[in-house]
Coordinates of N, CA and C in Angstrom, one line a residue:
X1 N 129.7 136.7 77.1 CA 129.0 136.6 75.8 C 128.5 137.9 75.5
X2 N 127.8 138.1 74.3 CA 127.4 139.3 73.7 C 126.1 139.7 74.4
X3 N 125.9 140.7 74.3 CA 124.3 141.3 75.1 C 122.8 140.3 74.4
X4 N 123.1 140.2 73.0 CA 122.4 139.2 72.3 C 122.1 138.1 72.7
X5 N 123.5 137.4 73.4 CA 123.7 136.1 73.4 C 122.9 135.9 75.0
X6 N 123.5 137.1 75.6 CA 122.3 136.8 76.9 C 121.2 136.9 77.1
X7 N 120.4 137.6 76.0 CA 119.0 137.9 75.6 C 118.5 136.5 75.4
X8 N 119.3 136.0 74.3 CA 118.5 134.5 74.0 C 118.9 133.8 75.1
X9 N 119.7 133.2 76.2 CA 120.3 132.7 77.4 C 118.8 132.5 77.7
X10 N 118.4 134.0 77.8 CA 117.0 134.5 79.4 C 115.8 133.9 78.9
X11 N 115.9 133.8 77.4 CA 114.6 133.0 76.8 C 115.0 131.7 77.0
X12 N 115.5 131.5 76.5 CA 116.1 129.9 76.2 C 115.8 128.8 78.3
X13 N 116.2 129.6 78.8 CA 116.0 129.0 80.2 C 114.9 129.5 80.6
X14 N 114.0 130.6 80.5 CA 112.9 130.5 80.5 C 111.6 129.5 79.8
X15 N 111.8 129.6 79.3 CA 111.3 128.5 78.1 C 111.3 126.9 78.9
X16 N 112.4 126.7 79.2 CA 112.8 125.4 79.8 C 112.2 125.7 80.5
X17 N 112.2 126.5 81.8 CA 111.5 126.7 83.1 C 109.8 126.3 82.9
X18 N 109.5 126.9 81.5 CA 107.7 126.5 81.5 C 107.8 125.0 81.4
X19 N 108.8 124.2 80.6 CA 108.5 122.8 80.3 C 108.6 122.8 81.8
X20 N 109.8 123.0 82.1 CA 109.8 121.7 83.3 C 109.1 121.7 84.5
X21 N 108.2 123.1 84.5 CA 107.1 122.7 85.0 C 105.8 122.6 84.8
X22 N 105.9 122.1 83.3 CA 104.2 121.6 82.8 C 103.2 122.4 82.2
X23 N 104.3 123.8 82.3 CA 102.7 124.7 82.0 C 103.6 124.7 80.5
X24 N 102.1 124.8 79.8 CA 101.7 124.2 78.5 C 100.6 125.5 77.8
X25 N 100.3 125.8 78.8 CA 99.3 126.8 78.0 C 100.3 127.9 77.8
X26 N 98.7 128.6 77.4 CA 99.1 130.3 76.2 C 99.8 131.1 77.6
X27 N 100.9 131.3 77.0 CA 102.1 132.1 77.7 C 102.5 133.4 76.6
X28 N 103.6 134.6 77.3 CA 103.9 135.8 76.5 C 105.2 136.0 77.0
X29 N 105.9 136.1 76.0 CA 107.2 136.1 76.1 C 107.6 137.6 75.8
X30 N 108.0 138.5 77.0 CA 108.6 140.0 76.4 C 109.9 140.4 76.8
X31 N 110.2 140.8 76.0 CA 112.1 140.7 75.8 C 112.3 142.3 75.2
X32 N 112.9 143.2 75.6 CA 113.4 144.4 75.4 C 114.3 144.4 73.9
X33 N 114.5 143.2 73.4 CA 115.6 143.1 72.3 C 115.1 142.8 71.5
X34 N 115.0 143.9 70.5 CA 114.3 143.4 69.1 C 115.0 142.7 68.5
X35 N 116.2 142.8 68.2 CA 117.1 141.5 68.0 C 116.6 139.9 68.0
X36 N 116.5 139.7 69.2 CA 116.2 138.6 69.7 C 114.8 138.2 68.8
X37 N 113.9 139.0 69.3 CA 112.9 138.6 68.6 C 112.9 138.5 67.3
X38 N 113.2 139.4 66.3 CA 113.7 139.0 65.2 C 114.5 138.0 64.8
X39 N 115.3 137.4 65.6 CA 116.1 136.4 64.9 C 115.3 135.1 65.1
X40 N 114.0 134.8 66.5 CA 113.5 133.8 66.6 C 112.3 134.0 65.5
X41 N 112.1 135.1 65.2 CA 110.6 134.8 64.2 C 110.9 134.7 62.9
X42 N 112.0 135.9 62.3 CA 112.0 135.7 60.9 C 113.3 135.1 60.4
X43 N 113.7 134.0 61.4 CA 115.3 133.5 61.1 C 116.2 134.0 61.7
X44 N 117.3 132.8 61.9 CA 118.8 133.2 61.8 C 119.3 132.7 60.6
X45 N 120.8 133.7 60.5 CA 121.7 133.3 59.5 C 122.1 132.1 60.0
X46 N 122.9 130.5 59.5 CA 123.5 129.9 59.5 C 125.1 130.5 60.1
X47 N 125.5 131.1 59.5 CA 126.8 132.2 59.7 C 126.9 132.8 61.1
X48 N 125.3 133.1 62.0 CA 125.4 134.2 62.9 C 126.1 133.1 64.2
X49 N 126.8 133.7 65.0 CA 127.3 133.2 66.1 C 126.2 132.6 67.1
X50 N 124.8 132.8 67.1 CA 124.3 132.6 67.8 C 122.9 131.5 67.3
X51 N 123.2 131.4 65.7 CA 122.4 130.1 65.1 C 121.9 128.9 66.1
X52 N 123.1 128.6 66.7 CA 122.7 127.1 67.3 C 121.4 127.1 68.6
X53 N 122.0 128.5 69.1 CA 120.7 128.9 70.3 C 119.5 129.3 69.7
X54 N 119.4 129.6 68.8 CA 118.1 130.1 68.5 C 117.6 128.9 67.9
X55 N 118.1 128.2 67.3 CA 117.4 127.1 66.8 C 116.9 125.8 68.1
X56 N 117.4 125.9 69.2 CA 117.3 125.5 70.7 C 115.4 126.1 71.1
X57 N 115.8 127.4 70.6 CA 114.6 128.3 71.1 C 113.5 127.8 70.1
X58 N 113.8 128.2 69.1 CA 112.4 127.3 68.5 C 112.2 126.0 68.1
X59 N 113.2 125.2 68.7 CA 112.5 123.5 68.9 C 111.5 123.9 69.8
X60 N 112.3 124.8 70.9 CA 111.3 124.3 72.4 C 110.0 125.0 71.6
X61 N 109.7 126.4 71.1 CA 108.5 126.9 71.1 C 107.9 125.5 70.0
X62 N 108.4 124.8 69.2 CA 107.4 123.7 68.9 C 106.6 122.8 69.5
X63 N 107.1 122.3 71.0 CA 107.0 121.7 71.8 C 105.7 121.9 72.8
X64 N 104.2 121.9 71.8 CA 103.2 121.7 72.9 C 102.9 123.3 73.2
X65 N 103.8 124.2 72.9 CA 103.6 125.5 73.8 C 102.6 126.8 73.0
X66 N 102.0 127.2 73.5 CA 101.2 128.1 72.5 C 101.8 129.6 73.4
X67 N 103.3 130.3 73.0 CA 103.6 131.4 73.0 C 103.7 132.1 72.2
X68 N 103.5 133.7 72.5 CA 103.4 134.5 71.6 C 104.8 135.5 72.1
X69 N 105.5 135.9 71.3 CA 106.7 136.7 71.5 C 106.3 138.1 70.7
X70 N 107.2 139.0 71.5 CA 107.1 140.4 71.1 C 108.2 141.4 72.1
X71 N 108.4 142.2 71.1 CA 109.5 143.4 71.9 C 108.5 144.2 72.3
X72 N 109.0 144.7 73.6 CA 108.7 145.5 74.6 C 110.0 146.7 74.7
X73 N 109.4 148.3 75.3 CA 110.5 149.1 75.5 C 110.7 148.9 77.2
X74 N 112.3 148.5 77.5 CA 113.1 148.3 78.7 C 112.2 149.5 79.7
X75 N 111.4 150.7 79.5 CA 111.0 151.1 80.1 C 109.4 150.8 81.0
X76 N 108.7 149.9 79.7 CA 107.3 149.4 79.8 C 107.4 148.0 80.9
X77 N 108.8 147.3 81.6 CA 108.7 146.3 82.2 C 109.7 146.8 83.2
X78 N 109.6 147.6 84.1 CA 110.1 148.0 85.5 C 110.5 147.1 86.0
X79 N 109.9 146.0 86.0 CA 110.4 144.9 87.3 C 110.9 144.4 86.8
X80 N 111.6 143.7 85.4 CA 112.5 143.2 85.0 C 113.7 144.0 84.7
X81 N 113.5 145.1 84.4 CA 115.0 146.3 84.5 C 115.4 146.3 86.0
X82 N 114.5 146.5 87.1 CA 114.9 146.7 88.2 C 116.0 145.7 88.5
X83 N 115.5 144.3 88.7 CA 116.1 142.6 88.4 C 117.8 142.7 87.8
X84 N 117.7 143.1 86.5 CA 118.6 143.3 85.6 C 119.6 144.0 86.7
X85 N 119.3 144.7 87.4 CA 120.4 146.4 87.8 C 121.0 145.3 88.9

């Protein structure tokens, strides 16, 4: 899949990961891809290949959860670059 499409993937199963274990409270979501973030806050196209997951992603953020999302620079989160390699 596209670098995008694994961006939303990491959220998308993360996301799930807080349901399915209950936690419910104020969570922060930081993702290196402004992309990503942009398409969950201010829309997707209908058109974009990746519509269906992002619309996945914000069911779940409706669901109970009080997260706040934001881009981060790949350099500000070490231990998830490290992960990544």
């Amino acid at each position: 899949c596209s670098i995008i499409q694994s961006e939303l993937w990491a959220i998308w199963h993360g996301l799930r990961l807080l349901q399915y274990k209950g936690i419910n409270r104020r969570a922060l979501l930081e993702t290196d891809s402004s992309m990503a973030v942009k398409l969950i806050l201010e829309g997707c196209p209908t058109t974009h290949p990746c519509y269906n997951l992002v619309q996945q992603i914000i069911s779940l953020l409706g669901h109970e959860m009080s997260i706040s999302i934001s881009h981060i620079f790949r350099e500000a989160n070490s231990t998830a670059d490290c992960l990544a390699r």
